[in-house]
PDB file of C-alpha atoms in Angstrom:
ATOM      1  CA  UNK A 236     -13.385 -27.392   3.995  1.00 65.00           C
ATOM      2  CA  UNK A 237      -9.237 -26.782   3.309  1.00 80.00           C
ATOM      3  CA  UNK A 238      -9.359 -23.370   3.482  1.00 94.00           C
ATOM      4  CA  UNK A 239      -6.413 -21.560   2.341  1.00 97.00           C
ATOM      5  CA  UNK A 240      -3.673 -24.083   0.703  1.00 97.00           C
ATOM      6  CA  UNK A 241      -0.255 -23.279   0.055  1.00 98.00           C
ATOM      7  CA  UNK A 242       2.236 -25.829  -1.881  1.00 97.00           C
ATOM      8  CA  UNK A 243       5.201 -26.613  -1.520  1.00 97.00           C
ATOM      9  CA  UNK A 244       5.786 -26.257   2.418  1.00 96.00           C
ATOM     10  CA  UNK A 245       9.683 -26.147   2.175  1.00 97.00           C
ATOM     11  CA  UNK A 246      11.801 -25.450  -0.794  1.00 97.00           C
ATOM     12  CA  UNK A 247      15.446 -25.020  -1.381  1.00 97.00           C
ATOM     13  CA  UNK A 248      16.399 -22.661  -4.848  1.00 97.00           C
ATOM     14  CA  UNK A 249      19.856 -22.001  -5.829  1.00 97.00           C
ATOM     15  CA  UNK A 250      20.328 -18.069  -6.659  1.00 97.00           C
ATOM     16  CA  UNK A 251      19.252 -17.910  -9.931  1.00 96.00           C
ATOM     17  CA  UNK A 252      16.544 -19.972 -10.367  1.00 97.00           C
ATOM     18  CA  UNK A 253      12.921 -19.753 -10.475  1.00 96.00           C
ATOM     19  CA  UNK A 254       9.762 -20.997  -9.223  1.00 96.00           C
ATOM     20  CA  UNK A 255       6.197 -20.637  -8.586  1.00 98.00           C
ATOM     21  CA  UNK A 256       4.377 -20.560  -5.167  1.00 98.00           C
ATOM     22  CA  UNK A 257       1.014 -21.892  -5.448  1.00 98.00           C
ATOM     23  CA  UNK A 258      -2.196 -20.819  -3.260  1.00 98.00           C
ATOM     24  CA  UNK A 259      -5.513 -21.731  -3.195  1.00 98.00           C
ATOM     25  CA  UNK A 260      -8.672 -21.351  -1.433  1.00 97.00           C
ATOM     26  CA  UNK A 261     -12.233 -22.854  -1.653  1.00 96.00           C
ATOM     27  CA  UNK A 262     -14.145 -20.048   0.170  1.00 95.00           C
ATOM     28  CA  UNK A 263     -15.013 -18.578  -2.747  1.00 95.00           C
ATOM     29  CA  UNK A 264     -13.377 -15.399  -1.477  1.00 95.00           C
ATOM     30  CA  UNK A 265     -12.330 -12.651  -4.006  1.00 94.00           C
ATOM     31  CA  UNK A 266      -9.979 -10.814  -2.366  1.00 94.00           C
ATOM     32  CA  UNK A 267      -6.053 -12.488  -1.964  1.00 96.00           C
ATOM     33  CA  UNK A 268      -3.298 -11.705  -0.734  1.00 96.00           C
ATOM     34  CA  UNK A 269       0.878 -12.415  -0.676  1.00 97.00           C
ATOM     35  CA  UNK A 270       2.577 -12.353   2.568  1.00 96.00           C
ATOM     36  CA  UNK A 271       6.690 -12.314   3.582  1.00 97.00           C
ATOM     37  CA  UNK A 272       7.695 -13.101   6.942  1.00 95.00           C
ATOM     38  CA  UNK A 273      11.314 -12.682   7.470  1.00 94.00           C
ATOM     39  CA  UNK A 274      12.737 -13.526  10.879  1.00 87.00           C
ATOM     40  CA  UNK A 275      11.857 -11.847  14.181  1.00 86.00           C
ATOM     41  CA  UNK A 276       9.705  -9.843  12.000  1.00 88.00           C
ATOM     42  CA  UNK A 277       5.903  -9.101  11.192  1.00 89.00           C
ATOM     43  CA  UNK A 278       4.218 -10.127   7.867  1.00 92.00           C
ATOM     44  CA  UNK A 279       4.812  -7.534   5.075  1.00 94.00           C
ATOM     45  CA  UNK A 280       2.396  -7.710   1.762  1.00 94.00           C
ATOM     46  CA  UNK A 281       4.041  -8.221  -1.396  1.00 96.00           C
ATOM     47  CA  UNK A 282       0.686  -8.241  -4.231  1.00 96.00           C
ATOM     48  CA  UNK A 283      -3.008  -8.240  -3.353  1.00 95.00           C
ATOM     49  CA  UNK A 284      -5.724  -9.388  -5.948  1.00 95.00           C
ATOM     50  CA  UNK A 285      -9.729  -8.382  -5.549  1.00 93.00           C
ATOM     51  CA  UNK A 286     -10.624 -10.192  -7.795  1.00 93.00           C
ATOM     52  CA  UNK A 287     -10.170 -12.663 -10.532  1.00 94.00           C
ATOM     53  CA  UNK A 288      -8.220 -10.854 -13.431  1.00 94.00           C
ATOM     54  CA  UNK A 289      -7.509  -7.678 -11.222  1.00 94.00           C
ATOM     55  CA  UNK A 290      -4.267  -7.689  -9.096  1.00 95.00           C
ATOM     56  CA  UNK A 291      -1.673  -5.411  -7.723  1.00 94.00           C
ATOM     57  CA  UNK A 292       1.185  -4.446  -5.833  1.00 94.00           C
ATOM     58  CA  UNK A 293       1.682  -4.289  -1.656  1.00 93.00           C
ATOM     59  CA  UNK A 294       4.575  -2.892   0.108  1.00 92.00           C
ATOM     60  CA  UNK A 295       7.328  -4.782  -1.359  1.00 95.00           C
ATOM     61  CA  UNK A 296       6.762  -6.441  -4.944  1.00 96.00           C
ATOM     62  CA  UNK A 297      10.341  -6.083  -6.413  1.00 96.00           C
ATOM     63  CA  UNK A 298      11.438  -9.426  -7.608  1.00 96.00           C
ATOM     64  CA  UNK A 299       7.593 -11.051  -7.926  1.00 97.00           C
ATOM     65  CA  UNK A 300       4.951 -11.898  -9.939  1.00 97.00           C
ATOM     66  CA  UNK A 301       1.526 -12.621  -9.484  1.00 97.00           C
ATOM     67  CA  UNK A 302      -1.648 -13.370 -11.456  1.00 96.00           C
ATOM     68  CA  UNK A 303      -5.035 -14.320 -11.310  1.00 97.00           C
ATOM     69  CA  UNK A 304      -6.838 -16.391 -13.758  1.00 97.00           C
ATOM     70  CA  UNK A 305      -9.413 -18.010 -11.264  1.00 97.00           C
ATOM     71  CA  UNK A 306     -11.181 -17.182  -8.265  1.00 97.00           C
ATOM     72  CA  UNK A 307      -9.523 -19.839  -6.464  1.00 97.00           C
ATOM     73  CA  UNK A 308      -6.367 -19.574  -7.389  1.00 98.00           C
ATOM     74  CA  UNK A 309      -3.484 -17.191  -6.707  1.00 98.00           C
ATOM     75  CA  UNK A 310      -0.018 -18.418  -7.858  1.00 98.00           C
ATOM     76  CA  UNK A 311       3.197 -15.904  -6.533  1.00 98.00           C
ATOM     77  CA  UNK A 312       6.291 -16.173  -9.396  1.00 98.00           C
ATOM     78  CA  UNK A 313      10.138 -15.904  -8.007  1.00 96.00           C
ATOM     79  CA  UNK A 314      11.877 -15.059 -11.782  1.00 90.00           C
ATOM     80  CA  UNK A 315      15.302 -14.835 -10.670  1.00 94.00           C
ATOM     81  CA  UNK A 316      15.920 -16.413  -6.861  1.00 95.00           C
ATOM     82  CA  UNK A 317      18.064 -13.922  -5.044  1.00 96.00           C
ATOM     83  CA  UNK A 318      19.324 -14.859  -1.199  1.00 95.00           C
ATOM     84  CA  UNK A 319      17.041 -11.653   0.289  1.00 96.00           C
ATOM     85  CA  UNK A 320      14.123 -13.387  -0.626  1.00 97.00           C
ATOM     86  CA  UNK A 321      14.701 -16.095   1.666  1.00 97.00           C
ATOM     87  CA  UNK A 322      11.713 -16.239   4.079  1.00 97.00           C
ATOM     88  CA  UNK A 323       8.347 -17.176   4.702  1.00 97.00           C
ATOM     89  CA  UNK A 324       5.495 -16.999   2.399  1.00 98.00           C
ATOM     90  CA  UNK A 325       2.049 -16.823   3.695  1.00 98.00           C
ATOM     91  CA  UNK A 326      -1.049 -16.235   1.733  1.00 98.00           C
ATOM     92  CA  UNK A 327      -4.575 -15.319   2.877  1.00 96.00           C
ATOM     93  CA  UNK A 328      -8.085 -14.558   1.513  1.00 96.00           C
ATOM     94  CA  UNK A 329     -11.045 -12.737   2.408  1.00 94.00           C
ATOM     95  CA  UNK A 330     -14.867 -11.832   1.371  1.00 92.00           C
ATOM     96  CA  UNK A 331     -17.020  -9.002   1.487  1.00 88.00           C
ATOM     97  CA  UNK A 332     -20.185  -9.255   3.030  1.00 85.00           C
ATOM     98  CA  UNK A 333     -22.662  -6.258   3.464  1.00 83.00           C
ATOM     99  CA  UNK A 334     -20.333  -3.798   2.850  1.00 80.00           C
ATOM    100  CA  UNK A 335     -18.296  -5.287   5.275  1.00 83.00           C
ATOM    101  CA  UNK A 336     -14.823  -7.257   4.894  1.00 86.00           C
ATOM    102  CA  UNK A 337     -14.561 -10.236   6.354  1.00 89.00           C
ATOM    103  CA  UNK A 338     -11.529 -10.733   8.378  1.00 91.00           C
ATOM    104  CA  UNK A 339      -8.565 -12.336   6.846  1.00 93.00           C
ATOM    105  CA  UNK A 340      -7.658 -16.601   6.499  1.00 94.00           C
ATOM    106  CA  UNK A 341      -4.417 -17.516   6.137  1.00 96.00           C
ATOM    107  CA  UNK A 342      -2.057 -20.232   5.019  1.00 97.00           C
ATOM    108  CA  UNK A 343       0.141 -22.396   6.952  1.00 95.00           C
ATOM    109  CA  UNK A 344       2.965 -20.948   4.293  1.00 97.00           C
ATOM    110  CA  UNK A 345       5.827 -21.956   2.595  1.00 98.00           C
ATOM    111  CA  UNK A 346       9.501 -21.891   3.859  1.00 97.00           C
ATOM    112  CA  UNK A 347      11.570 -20.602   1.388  1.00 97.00           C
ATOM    113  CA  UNK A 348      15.630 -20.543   1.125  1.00 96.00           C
ATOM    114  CA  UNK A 349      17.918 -19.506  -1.264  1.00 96.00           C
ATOM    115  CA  UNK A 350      21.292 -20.489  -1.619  1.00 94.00           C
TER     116      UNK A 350
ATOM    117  CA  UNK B 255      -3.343   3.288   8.560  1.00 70.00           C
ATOM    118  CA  UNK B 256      -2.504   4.010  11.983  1.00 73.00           C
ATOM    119  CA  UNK B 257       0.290   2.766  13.741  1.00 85.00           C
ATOM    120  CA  UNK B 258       0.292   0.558  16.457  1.00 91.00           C
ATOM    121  CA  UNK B 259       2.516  -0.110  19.433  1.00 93.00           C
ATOM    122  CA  UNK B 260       2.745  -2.645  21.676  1.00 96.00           C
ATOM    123  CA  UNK B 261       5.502  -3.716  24.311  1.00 97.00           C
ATOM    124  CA  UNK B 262       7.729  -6.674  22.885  1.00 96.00           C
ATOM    125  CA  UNK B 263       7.470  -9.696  25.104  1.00 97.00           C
ATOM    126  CA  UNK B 264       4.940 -10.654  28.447  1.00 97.00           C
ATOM    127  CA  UNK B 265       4.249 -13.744  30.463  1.00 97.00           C
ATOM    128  CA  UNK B 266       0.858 -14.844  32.049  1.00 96.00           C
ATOM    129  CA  UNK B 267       0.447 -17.751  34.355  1.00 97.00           C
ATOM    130  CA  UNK B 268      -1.881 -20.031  32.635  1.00 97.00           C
ATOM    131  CA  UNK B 269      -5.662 -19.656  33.899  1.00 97.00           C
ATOM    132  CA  UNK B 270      -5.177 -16.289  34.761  1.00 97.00           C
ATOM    133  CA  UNK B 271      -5.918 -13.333  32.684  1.00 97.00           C
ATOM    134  CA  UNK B 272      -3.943 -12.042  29.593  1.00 98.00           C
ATOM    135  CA  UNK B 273      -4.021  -8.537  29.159  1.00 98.00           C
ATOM    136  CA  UNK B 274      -2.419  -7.482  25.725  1.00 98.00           C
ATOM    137  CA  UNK B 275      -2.434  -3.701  25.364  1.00 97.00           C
ATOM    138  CA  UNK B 276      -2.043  -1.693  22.539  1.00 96.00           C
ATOM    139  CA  UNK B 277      -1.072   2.368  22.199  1.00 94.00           C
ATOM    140  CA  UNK B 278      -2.753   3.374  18.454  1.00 91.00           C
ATOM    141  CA  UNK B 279      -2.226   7.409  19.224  1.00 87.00           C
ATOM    142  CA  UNK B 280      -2.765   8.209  15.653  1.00 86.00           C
ATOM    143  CA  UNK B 281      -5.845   6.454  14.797  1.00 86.00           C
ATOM    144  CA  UNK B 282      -8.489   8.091  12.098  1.00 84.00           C
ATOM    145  CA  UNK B 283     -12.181   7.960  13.234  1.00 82.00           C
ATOM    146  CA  UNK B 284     -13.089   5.165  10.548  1.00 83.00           C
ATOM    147  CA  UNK B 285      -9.974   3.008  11.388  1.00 87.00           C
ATOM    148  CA  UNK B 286     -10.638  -0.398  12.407  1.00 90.00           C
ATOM    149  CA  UNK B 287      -8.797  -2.433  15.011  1.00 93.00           C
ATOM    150  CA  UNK B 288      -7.728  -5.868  14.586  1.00 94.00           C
ATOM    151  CA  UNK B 289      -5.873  -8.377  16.457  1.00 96.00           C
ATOM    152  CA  UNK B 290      -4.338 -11.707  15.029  1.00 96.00           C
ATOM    153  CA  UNK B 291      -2.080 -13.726  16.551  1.00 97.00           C
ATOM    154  CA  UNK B 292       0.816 -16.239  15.108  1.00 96.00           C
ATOM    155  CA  UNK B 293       1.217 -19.620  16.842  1.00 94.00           C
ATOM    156  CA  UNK B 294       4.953 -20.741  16.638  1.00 88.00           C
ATOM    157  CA  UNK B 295       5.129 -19.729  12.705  1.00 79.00           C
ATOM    158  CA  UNK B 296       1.942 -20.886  11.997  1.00 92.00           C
ATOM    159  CA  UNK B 297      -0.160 -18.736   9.734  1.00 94.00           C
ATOM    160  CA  UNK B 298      -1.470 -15.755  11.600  1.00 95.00           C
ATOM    161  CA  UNK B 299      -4.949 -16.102  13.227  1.00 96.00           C
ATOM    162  CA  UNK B 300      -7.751 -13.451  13.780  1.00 95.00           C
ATOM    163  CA  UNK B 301      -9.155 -13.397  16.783  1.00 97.00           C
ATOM    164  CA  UNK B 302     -11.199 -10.168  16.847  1.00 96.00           C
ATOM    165  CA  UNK B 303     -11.852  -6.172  16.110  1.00 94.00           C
ATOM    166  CA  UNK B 304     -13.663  -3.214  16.513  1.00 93.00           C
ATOM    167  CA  UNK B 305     -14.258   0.132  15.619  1.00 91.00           C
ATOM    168  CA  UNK B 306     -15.421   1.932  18.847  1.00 90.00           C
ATOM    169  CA  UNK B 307     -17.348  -0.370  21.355  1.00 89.00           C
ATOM    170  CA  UNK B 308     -16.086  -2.752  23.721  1.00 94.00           C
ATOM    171  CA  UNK B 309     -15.957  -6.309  21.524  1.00 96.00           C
ATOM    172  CA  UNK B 310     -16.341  -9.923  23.389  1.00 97.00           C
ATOM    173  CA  UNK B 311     -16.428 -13.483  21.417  1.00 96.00           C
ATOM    174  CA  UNK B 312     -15.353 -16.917  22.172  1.00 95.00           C
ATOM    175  CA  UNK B 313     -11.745 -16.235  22.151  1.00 95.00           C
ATOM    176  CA  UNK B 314     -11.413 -12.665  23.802  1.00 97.00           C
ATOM    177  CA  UNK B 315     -12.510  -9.458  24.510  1.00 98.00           C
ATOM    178  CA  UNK B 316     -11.299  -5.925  23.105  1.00 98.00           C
ATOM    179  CA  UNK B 317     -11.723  -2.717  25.278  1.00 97.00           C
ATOM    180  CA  UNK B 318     -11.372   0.576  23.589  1.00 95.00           C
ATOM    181  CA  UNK B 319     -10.248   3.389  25.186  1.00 94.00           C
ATOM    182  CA  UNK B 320     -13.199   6.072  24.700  1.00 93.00           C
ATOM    183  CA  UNK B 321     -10.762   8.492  23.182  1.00 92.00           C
ATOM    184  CA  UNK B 322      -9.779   5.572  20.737  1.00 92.00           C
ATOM    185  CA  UNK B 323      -5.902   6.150  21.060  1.00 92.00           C
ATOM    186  CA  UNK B 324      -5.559   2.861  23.005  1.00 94.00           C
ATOM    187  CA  UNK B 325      -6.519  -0.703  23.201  1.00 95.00           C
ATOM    188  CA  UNK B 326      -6.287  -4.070  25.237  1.00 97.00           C
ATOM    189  CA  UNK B 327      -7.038  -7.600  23.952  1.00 98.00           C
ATOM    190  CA  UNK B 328      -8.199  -9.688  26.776  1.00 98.00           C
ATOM    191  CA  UNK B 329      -7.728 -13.276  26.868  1.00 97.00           C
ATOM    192  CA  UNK B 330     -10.024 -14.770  30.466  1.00 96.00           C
ATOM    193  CA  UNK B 331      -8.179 -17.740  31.071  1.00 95.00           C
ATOM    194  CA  UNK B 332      -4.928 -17.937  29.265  1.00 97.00           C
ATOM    195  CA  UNK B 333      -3.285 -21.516  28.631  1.00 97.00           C
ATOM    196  CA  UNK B 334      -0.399 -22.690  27.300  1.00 97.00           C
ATOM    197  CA  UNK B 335      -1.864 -23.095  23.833  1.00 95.00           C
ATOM    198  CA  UNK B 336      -2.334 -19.077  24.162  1.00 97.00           C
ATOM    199  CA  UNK B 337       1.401 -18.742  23.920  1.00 97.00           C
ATOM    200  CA  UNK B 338       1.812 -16.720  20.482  1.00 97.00           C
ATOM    201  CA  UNK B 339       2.759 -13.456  19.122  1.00 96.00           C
ATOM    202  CA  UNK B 340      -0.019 -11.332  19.039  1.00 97.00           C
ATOM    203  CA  UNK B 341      -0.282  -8.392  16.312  1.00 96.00           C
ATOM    204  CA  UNK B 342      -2.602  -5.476  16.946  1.00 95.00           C
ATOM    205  CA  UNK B 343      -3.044  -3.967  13.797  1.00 92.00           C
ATOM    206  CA  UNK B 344      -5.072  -0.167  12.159  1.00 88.00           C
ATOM    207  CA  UNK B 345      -7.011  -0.762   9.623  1.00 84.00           C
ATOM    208  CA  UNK B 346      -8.903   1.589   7.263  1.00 78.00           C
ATOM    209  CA  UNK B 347     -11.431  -0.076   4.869  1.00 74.00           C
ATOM    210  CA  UNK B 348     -10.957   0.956   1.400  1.00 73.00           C
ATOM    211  CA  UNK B 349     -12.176  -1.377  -2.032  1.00 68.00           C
ATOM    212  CA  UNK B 350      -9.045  -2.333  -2.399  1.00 72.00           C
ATOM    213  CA  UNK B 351      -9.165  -5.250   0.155  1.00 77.00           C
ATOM    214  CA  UNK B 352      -8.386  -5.398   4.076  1.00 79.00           C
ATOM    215  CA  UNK B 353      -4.850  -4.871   3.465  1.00 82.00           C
ATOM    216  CA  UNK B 354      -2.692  -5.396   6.690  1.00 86.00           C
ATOM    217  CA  UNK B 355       0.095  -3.759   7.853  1.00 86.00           C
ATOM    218  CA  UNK B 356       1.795  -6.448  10.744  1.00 88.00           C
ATOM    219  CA  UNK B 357       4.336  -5.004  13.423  1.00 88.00           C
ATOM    220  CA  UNK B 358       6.258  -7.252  15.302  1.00 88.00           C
ATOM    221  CA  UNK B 359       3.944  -7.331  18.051  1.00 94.00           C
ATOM    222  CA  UNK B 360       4.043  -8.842  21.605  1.00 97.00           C
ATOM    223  CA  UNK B 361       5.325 -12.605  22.122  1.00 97.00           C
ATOM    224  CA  UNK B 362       2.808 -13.548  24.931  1.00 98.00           C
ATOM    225  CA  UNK B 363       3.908 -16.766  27.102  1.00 98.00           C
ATOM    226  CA  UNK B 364       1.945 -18.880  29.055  1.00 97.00           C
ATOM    227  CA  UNK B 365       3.742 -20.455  31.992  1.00 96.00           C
ATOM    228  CA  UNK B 366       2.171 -22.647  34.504  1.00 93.00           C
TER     229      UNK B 366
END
């Protein structure tokens, strides 16, 4: 059982560029979520998904995009790579059970820099 | 969601107990507690909640304060794989997901 998977661990963009963060998980969980980390700092949600087909935003979504075509999967889009979205990237996913959510699993993230 | 404070930085000696509190002053009656932690950038880790009752599983226990403006995550026999940053965190369950809101927290260490 993987869990939550995040690829790539560690990229390097020059300002400018663009690229896709992938996540997936094999919980079957329909609820996701997009994390930032930056240093000395606590996590801070960028888009949320509950479901496939059905996403949107968190607390700071300027500069991202998300979708979600599967259950399992939850890719996070940087269009145009500026130097404040350097950071970490953490993704997470969680059921519903009885009413109930479940309590959050995340990802071991991705290390982002932009240069 | 309420919010949550907790003191920046604390040491243990390892096999003694961790006591992690947690001042949540504005908390709404249906607002959740949670606790995660964050080993050395590692994704964060949940490690338990509660609503109003005193909570106890295989990693720690959570006491509520009866009034519900305060909290401490317990953690029996600390070791040095405890040391992390631990987040206590307010949330209110709504259908759009367990959202969480993360502070900075308190960066627990675990000396011998």
């Amino acid at each position: 059982n993987a869990g939550v998977t995040q690829t790539p661990k560690f990229r390097i963009l020059k300002i400018g560029q663009s690229m896709t963060l992938q996540c997936t998980q094999d919980m079957n969980h329909n609820y996701m979520y997009w994390y930032r980390q930056d240093p000395g700092m606590g996590l801070k949600l960028i888009y949320y998904s509950v479901g496939a087909g059905i996403t949107d935003k968190g607390e700071v979504p300027n500069g991202y995009n998300v979708s979600r075509s599967t259950t399992e999967d939850f890719p996070l889009r940087l269009e145009l790579a500026a130097p404040s979205q350097t950071s970490v990237y953490f993704c997470a996913s969680s059921s519903r059970t009885g009413g109930r959510y479940q309590p959050q699993h995340f990802g071991d993230g991705t290390r982002l820099s932009i240069l | 969601d309420a919010k949550t404070t907790q003191p920046p930085s604390m040491d243990c000696a390892e096999g003694r107990a961790a006591n992690l509190p947690c001042n949540h002053s504005t908390i709404s009656g249906n607002e959740y507690v949670y606790w995660y932690r964050q080993i050395h950038s590692q994704g964060p880790q949940y490690i338990i909640h509660g609503l109003k009752n005193n909570e106890t599983n295989e990693m720690a226990s959570l006491i509520i304060t009866e009034d519900r403006k305060s909290s401490t995550l317990i953690l029996p026999h600390a070791t040095l794989r405890d040391t992390a940053v631990y987040y206590c965190i307010g949330l209110t369950e709504t259908g759009g997901g367990n959202k969480l809101t993360f502070g900075t927290g308190t960066q627990l260490k675990v000396e011998l």
